[in-house]
Short mmCIF file of C-alpha atoms in Angstrom, two decimals:
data_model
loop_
_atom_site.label_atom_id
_atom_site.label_comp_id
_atom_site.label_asym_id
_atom_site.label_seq_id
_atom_site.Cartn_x
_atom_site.Cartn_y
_atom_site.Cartn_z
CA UNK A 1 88.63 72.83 122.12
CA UNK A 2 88.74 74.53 118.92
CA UNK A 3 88.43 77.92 120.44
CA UNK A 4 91.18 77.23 122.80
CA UNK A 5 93.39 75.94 120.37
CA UNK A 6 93.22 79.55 118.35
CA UNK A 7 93.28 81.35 121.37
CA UNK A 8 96.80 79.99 122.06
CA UNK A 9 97.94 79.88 118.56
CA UNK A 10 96.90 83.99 118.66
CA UNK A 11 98.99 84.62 121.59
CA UNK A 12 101.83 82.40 120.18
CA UNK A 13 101.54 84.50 116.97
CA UNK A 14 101.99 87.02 118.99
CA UNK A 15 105.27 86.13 121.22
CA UNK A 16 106.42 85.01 117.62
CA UNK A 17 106.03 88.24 115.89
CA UNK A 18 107.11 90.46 118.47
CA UNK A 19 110.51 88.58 118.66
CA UNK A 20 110.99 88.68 114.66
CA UNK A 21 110.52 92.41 115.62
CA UNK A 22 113.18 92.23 117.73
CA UNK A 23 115.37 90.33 115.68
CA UNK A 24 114.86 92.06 111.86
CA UNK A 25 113.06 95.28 112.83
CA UNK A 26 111.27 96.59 110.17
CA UNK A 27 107.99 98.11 109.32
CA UNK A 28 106.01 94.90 107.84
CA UNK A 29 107.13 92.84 111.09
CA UNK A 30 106.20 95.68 113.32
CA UNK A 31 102.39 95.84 111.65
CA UNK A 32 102.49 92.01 111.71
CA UNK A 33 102.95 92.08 115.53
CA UNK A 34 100.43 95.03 116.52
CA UNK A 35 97.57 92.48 114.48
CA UNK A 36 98.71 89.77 116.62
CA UNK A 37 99.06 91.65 119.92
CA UNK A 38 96.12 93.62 119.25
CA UNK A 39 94.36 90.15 118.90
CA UNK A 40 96.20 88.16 121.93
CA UNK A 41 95.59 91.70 124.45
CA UNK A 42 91.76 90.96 123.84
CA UNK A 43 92.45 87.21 124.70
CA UNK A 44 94.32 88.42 127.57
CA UNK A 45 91.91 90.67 128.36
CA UNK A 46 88.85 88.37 128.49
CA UNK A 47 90.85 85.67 130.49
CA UNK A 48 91.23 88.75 133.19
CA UNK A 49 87.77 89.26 133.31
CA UNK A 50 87.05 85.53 133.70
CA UNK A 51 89.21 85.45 136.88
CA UNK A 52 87.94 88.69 138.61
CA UNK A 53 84.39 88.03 137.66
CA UNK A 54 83.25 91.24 137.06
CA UNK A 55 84.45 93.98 133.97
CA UNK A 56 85.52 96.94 135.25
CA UNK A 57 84.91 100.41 133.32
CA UNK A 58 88.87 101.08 131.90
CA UNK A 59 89.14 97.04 131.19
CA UNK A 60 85.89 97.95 128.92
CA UNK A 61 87.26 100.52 126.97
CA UNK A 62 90.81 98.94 126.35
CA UNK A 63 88.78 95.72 125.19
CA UNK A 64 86.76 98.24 122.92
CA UNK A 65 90.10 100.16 121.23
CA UNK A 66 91.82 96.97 121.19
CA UNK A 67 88.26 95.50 119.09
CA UNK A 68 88.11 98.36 117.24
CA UNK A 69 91.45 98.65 116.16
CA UNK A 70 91.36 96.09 113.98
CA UNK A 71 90.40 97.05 110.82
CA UNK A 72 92.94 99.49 110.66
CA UNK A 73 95.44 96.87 111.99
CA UNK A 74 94.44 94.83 108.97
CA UNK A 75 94.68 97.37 106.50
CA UNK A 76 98.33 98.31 107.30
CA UNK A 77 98.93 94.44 106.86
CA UNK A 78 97.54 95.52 103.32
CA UNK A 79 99.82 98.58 102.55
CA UNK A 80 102.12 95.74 102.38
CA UNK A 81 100.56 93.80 99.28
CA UNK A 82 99.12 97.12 97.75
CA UNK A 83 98.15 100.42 97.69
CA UNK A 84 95.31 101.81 99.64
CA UNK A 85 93.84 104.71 99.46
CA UNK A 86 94.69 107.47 102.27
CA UNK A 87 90.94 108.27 103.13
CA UNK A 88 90.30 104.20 103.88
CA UNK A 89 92.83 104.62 106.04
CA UNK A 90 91.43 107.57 108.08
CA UNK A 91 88.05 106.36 108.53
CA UNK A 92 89.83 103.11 109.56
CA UNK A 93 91.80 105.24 112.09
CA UNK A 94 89.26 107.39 112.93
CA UNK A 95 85.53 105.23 113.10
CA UNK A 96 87.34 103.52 116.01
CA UNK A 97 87.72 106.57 117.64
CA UNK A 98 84.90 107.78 117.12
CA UNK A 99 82.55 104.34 118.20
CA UNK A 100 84.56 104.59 121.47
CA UNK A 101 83.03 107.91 122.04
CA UNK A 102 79.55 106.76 121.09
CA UNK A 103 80.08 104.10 123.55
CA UNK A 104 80.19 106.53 126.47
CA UNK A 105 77.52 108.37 125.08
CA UNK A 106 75.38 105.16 124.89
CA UNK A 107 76.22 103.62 128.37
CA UNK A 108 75.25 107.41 129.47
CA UNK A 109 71.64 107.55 128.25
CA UNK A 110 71.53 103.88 128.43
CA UNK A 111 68.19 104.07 126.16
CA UNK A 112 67.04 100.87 124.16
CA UNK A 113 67.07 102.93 120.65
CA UNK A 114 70.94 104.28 121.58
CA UNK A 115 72.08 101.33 121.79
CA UNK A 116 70.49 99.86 119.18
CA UNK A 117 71.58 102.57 116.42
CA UNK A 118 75.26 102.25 118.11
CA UNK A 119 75.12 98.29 117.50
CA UNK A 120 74.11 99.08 114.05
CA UNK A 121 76.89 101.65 113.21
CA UNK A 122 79.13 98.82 114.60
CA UNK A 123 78.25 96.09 112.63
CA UNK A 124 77.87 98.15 109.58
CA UNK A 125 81.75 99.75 110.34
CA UNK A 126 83.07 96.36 110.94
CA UNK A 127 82.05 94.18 108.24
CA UNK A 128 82.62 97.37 105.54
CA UNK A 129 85.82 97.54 106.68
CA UNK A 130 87.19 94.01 106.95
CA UNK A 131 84.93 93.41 103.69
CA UNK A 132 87.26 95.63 101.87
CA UNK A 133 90.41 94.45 103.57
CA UNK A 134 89.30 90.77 102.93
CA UNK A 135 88.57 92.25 98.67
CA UNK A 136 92.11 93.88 98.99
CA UNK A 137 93.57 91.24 99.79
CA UNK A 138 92.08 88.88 97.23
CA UNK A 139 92.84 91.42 94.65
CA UNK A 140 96.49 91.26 95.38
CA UNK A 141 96.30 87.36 95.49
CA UNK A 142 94.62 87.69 91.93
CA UNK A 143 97.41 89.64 90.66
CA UNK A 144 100.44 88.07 92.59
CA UNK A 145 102.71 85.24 91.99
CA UNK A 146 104.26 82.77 94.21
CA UNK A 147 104.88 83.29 98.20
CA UNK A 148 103.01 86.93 97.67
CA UNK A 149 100.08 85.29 96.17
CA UNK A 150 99.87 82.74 99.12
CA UNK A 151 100.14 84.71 101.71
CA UNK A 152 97.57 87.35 100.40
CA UNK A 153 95.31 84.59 99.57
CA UNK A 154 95.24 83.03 103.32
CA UNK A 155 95.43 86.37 105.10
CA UNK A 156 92.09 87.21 102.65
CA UNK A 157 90.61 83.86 103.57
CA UNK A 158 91.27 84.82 107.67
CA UNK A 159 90.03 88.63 106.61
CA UNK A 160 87.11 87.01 105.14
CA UNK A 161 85.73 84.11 108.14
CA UNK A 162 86.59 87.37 110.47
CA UNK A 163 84.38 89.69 108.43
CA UNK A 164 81.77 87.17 108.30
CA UNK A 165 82.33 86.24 112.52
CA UNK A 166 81.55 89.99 112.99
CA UNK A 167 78.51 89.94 110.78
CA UNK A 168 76.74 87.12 112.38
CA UNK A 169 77.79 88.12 115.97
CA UNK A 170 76.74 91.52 115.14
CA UNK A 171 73.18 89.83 113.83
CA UNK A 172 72.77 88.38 116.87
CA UNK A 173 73.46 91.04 119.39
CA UNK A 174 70.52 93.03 117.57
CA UNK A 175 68.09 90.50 118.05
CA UNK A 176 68.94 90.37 121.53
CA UNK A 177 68.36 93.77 121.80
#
């Protein structure tokens, strides 16, 4: 139930956002809406999986981007609160990139230890990354005052049960494997 419930309020965030866009177009609403419709595409994206029962090879890599993605989704959400430094940025922008690739190169030899070290890089890119976005943006709400502080606050509390989602998933996918 609980699952459900933020799996709607995501894609409601999402039709939200995207019409605030359309409304008052500007640069913090347009990184507000690719978090949320980066987010509500992988909802959407599992629910079409669901229903054609199997998970076809372009559906995999669009749910991987779209996964990916969101550190550096995040971290533009930071820009907003406070500096960050340019080469964050590019190895957010660039580690998914790069992952994606590893991805094909892992399905390809399809060995235990490949995917293994490519589960490892993952977790270890994931929770660095939303680790610092979830330290950025407790900084800011350290330093900030009124609405600012509030919002930075909650987004670092979200940042911070995401980071720690991807660290126990992550956990558990390598003791599976």
């Amino acid at each position: 139930l609980f699952a459900s419930l933020a799996r709607a309020v995501t894609v409601i965030g999402a039709v939200v956002t995207v019409i605030a866009l359309l409304r008052h177009p500007d640069r913090e609403r347009f990184d507000m809406h690719l978090m949320f419709a980066g987010l509500a595409g992988l909802i959407i994206l599992r629910q079409v999986i669901l229903t054609i029962g199997r998970t076809p090879p372009a559906l995999s890599v669009l749910g991987a981007i779209l996964f990916l993605s969101h550190p550096y989704l995040l971290l533009r959400m930071v820009l907003h609160f406070r500096p960050v430094r340019k080469s964050i940025l590019w190895t957010a922008w660039i580690c998914p990139l790069v992952m994606v690739a590893i991805m094909f190169v892992a399905n390809l030899a399809a060995a235990r230890t490949v995917m293994f070290a490519y589960f490892l890089a993952l977790v270890v890119f994931l929770v660095l990354q939303m680790g610092y976005v979830t330290y950025a943006f407790l900084g800011s709400a350290r330093v900030s005052r009124g609405a600012k502080r509030w919002r930075s606050a909650l987004a670092g509390a979200g940042t911070l049960s995401f980071t720690l989602a991807f660290f126990v998933a992550g956990i558990a996918m390598l003791l599976k494997i």
